[in-house]
Amino acid sequence: MKRILVPTDFSTHAENALKVAAQIAKKNKAEIFLLHMLELPLELMDPTTQQQAAQNNPPEALFFMKLAHKRFNEIMEADFLEEVTVHETVQFHQAFEGIMEVAEDKSIDLIVMGSQGATGLKEVFIGSNTEKVVRNSNIPVLVIKEELPIFDVENFVYASEFEEKNKKSFKEAVDFSKSINAKLHLVYVNTANKFQTSESIENRIKTFLKEVDLENYSFSIYNDNTIEEGILNFARKTNAGLVGISTHGRKGLAHMLNGSISEDLVNHADIPVITFKL
């Protein structure tokens, strides 16, 4: 892991994410791309794109660019960024689309984002850029809720169905656990509506892990009412500092009907959550 993308709106939540990204960068000798999506006021927008709006209205666009650059300079003075290579990136774009574009253009290995979480109707009707990135990103997304001056994860819980389709995302989870020197706690959450016997689950896991190089890990079957509750309860039981899960990236009607456990975790977990695309 050599390139970390941190989108920022210069809020406290974004700074919390940057602090964690800086610690990961130091451990892995990685560089950070600090991204601010500059959305110009509507009166400066033309019918095409924000980039063209900036070109067509240079004085106004220059003012907002200078303001963003000033705030970047203030952030760069922070002690936690010492000895970290940080690239300043400002784009005229909608936030979600811009994050995806920069992640691909810069060959990013990890996205670290801050989030306040959401509950009730806000989740359904408003959502957030963090949720959109979690749902659509092809690279791992680490979501930070609170300030973590020391991001030292001893126990990393990773929940999965442990089927063939999970192998790519599972490998990414293993690699990430090694990059932060954490013990990987694999868990299969068994629920009443999708109940399976312990023997069948254990046999599946043995087959799944047969060709995987794992050292510092454990495996558990945890029974609960729902998968989300099971993951959160198991994380508390193991004193986890991080929860990981794969995301299907469902969109449109499929997303509304099936929901997303990964997005629910991002909203409801009180510890960091990392997602991996299937």
PDB file of C-alpha atoms in Angstrom, residues 27-148:
ATOM      1  CA  LYS A  27       3.929   2.540   8.821  1.00  0.00           C
ATOM      2  CA  ASN A  28       3.930   1.670   5.125  1.00  0.00           C
ATOM      3  CA  LYS A  29       6.102   4.482   3.725  1.00  0.00           C
ATOM      4  CA  ALA A  30       3.130   5.583   1.655  1.00  0.00           C
ATOM      5  CA  GLU A  31       2.171   8.988   0.272  1.00  0.00           C
ATOM      6  CA  ILE A  32      -1.126  10.817   0.769  1.00  0.00           C
ATOM      7  CA  PHE A  33      -3.228  12.546  -1.864  1.00  0.00           C
ATOM      8  CA  LEU A  34      -5.330  15.122  -0.017  1.00  0.00           C
ATOM      9  CA  LEU A  35      -8.317  15.944  -2.205  1.00  0.00           C
ATOM     10  CA  HIS A  36     -10.753  18.835  -1.970  1.00  0.00           C
ATOM     11  CA  MET A  37     -13.642  18.967  -4.404  1.00  0.00           C
ATOM     12  CA  LEU A  38     -14.245  22.662  -5.112  1.00  0.00           C
ATOM     13  CA  GLU A  39     -17.922  23.204  -5.929  1.00  0.00           C
ATOM     14  CA  LEU A  40     -18.345  26.724  -7.286  1.00  0.00           C
ATOM     15  CA  PRO A  41     -21.471  28.772  -6.475  1.00  0.00           C
ATOM     16  CA  LEU A  42     -24.323  28.198  -8.920  1.00  0.00           C
ATOM     17  CA  GLU A  43     -24.024  31.671 -10.421  1.00  0.00           C
ATOM     18  CA  LEU A  44     -20.572  30.753 -11.684  1.00  0.00           C
ATOM     19  CA  MET A  45     -21.749  27.555 -13.326  1.00  0.00           C
ATOM     20  CA  ASP A  46     -22.320  27.243 -17.055  1.00  0.00           C
ATOM     21  CA  PRO A  47     -24.460  24.478 -18.627  1.00  0.00           C
ATOM     22  CA  THR A  48     -21.471  22.190 -19.192  1.00  0.00           C
ATOM     23  CA  THR A  49     -19.007  21.448 -16.392  1.00  0.00           C
ATOM     24  CA  GLN A  50     -17.481  23.042 -13.326  1.00  0.00           C
ATOM     25  CA  GLN A  51     -14.037  22.824 -14.880  1.00  0.00           C
ATOM     26  CA  GLN A  52     -15.235  24.936 -17.798  1.00  0.00           C
ATOM     27  CA  ALA A  53     -16.943  27.276 -15.359  1.00  0.00           C
ATOM     28  CA  ALA A  54     -13.612  27.856 -13.661  1.00  0.00           C
ATOM     29  CA  GLN A  55     -11.980  28.592 -17.012  1.00  0.00           C
ATOM     30  CA  ASN A  56     -14.777  30.951 -18.084  1.00  0.00           C
ATOM     31  CA  ASN A  57     -14.791  32.840 -14.758  1.00  0.00           C
ATOM     32  CA  PRO A  58     -11.094  33.100 -13.825  1.00  0.00           C
ATOM     33  CA  PRO A  59     -11.301  35.873 -11.152  1.00  0.00           C
ATOM     34  CA  GLU A  60     -14.044  34.165  -9.144  1.00  0.00           C
ATOM     35  CA  ALA A  61     -12.602  30.680  -9.609  1.00  0.00           C
ATOM     36  CA  LEU A  62      -9.157  31.952  -8.635  1.00  0.00           C
ATOM     37  CA  PHE A  63     -10.577  33.319  -5.377  1.00  0.00           C
ATOM     38  CA  PHE A  64     -11.990  29.915  -4.371  1.00  0.00           C
ATOM     39  CA  MET A  65      -8.798  28.177  -5.468  1.00  0.00           C
ATOM     40  CA  LYS A  66      -6.701  30.501  -3.295  1.00  0.00           C
ATOM     41  CA  LEU A  67      -9.025  29.943  -0.347  1.00  0.00           C
ATOM     42  CA  ALA A  68      -8.701  26.166  -0.691  1.00  0.00           C
ATOM     43  CA  HIS A  69      -4.922  26.447  -1.048  1.00  0.00           C
ATOM     44  CA  LYS A  70      -4.766  28.569   2.136  1.00  0.00           C
ATOM     45  CA  ARG A  71      -6.638  25.900   4.083  1.00  0.00           C
ATOM     46  CA  PHE A  72      -4.352  23.195   2.656  1.00  0.00           C
ATOM     47  CA  ASN A  73      -1.330  25.152   3.874  1.00  0.00           C
ATOM     48  CA  GLU A  74      -2.839  25.379   7.345  1.00  0.00           C
ATOM     49  CA  ILE A  75      -3.383  21.604   7.433  1.00  0.00           C
ATOM     50  CA  MET A  76       0.168  20.941   6.227  1.00  0.00           C
ATOM     51  CA  GLU A  77       1.504  22.667   9.360  1.00  0.00           C
ATOM     52  CA  ALA A  78      -0.039  19.954  11.556  1.00  0.00           C
ATOM     53  CA  ASP A  79       2.432  17.915  13.605  1.00  0.00           C
ATOM     54  CA  PHE A  80       0.828  14.606  12.620  1.00  0.00           C
ATOM     55  CA  LEU A  81       1.836  15.149   8.982  1.00  0.00           C
ATOM     56  CA  GLU A  82       5.547  15.443   9.711  1.00  0.00           C
ATOM     57  CA  GLU A  83       7.638  13.089   7.575  1.00  0.00           C
ATOM     58  CA  VAL A  84       4.631  12.271   5.366  1.00  0.00           C
ATOM     59  CA  THR A  85       4.578  13.131   1.658  1.00  0.00           C
ATOM     60  CA  VAL A  86       1.274  14.883   0.958  1.00  0.00           C
ATOM     61  CA  HIS A  87       0.066  15.937  -2.490  1.00  0.00           C
ATOM     62  CA  GLU A  88      -2.435  18.789  -2.660  1.00  0.00           C
ATOM     63  CA  THR A  89      -5.258  18.140  -5.117  1.00  0.00           C
ATOM     64  CA  VAL A  90      -8.140  20.490  -5.862  1.00  0.00           C
ATOM     65  CA  GLN A  91     -10.751  19.633  -8.472  1.00  0.00           C
ATOM     66  CA  PHE A  92     -13.832  21.358  -9.840  1.00  0.00           C
ATOM     67  CA  HIS A  93     -16.220  18.444  -9.633  1.00  0.00           C
ATOM     68  CA  GLN A  94     -19.092  16.917  -7.705  1.00  0.00           C
ATOM     69  CA  ALA A  95     -17.617  15.204  -4.643  1.00  0.00           C
ATOM     70  CA  PHE A  96     -18.486  11.554  -5.286  1.00  0.00           C
ATOM     71  CA  GLU A  97     -17.599  11.574  -8.988  1.00  0.00           C
ATOM     72  CA  GLY A  98     -14.387  13.452  -8.293  1.00  0.00           C
ATOM     73  CA  ILE A  99     -13.247  10.993  -5.630  1.00  0.00           C
ATOM     74  CA  MET A 100     -13.772   8.054  -7.972  1.00  0.00           C
ATOM     75  CA  GLU A 101     -11.984   9.825 -10.825  1.00  0.00           C
ATOM     76  CA  VAL A 102      -8.932  10.788  -8.757  1.00  0.00           C
ATOM     77  CA  ALA A 103      -8.723   7.322  -7.169  1.00  0.00           C
ATOM     78  CA  GLU A 104      -8.437   5.759 -10.614  1.00  0.00           C
ATOM     79  CA  ASP A 105      -6.188   8.445 -12.096  1.00  0.00           C
ATOM     80  CA  LYS A 106      -3.670   8.289  -9.222  1.00  0.00           C
ATOM     81  CA  SER A 107      -3.728   4.475  -8.863  1.00  0.00           C
ATOM     82  CA  ILE A 108      -4.857   4.786  -5.247  1.00  0.00           C
ATOM     83  CA  ASP A 109      -4.529   1.740  -2.960  1.00  0.00           C
ATOM     84  CA  LEU A 110      -6.736   2.929  -0.080  1.00  0.00           C
ATOM     85  CA  ILE A 111      -9.340   5.650   0.476  1.00  0.00           C
ATOM     86  CA  VAL A 112      -9.674   7.020   4.011  1.00  0.00           C
ATOM     87  CA  MET A 113     -12.794   9.069   4.737  1.00  0.00           C
ATOM     88  CA  GLY A 114     -14.404  10.685   7.749  1.00  0.00           C
ATOM     89  CA  SER A 115     -18.069  10.146   8.529  1.00  0.00           C
ATOM     90  CA  GLN A 116     -20.589  11.363  11.044  1.00  0.00           C
ATOM     91  CA  GLY A 117     -22.926   8.459  10.369  1.00  0.00           C
ATOM     92  CA  ALA A 118     -26.668   8.720   9.796  1.00  0.00           C
ATOM     93  CA  THR A 119     -29.840   7.272  11.183  1.00  0.00           C
ATOM     94  CA  GLY A 120     -33.448   6.784  10.185  1.00  0.00           C
ATOM     95  CA  LEU A 121     -34.846   8.610   7.164  1.00  0.00           C
ATOM     96  CA  LYS A 122     -31.582  10.455   6.560  1.00  0.00           C
ATOM     97  CA  GLU A 123     -29.981   7.174   5.501  1.00  0.00           C
ATOM     98  CA  VAL A 124     -32.687   6.457   2.924  1.00  0.00           C
ATOM     99  CA  PHE A 125     -33.349   9.883   1.423  1.00  0.00           C
ATOM    100  CA  ILE A 126     -30.090  11.774   1.830  1.00  0.00           C
ATOM    101  CA  GLY A 127     -27.208   9.375   2.250  1.00  0.00           C
ATOM    102  CA  SER A 128     -23.678  10.739   2.102  1.00  0.00           C
ATOM    103  CA  ASN A 129     -20.656  10.883  -0.154  1.00  0.00           C
ATOM    104  CA  THR A 130     -19.008   8.370   2.172  1.00  0.00           C
ATOM    105  CA  GLU A 131     -21.851   5.898   1.659  1.00  0.00           C
ATOM    106  CA  LYS A 132     -21.687   6.364  -2.118  1.00  0.00           C
ATOM    107  CA  VAL A 133     -17.947   5.730  -2.131  1.00  0.00           C
ATOM    108  CA  VAL A 134     -18.348   2.641   0.083  1.00  0.00           C
ATOM    109  CA  ARG A 135     -20.996   1.297  -2.277  1.00  0.00           C
ATOM    110  CA  ASN A 136     -19.134   1.931  -5.521  1.00  0.00           C
ATOM    111  CA  SER A 137     -15.391   1.952  -4.880  1.00  0.00           C
ATOM    112  CA  ASN A 138     -13.327  -0.851  -6.395  1.00  0.00           C
ATOM    113  CA  ILE A 139     -10.556  -0.259  -3.865  1.00  0.00           C
ATOM    114  CA  PRO A 140     -10.725  -0.558  -0.053  1.00  0.00           C
ATOM    115  CA  VAL A 141     -12.414   2.295   1.836  1.00  0.00           C
ATOM    116  CA  LEU A 142     -11.566   2.964   5.488  1.00  0.00           C
ATOM    117  CA  VAL A 143     -14.194   5.030   7.319  1.00  0.00           C
ATOM    118  CA  ILE A 144     -13.230   6.913  10.484  1.00  0.00           C
ATOM    119  CA  LYS A 145     -15.861   8.186  12.938  1.00  0.00           C
ATOM    120  CA  GLU A 146     -13.935   9.693  15.838  1.00  0.00           C
ATOM    121  CA  GLU A 147     -10.522  11.217  16.450  1.00  0.00           C
ATOM    122  CA  LEU A 148      -7.908   8.476  16.891  1.00  0.00           C
TER     123      LEU A 148
END
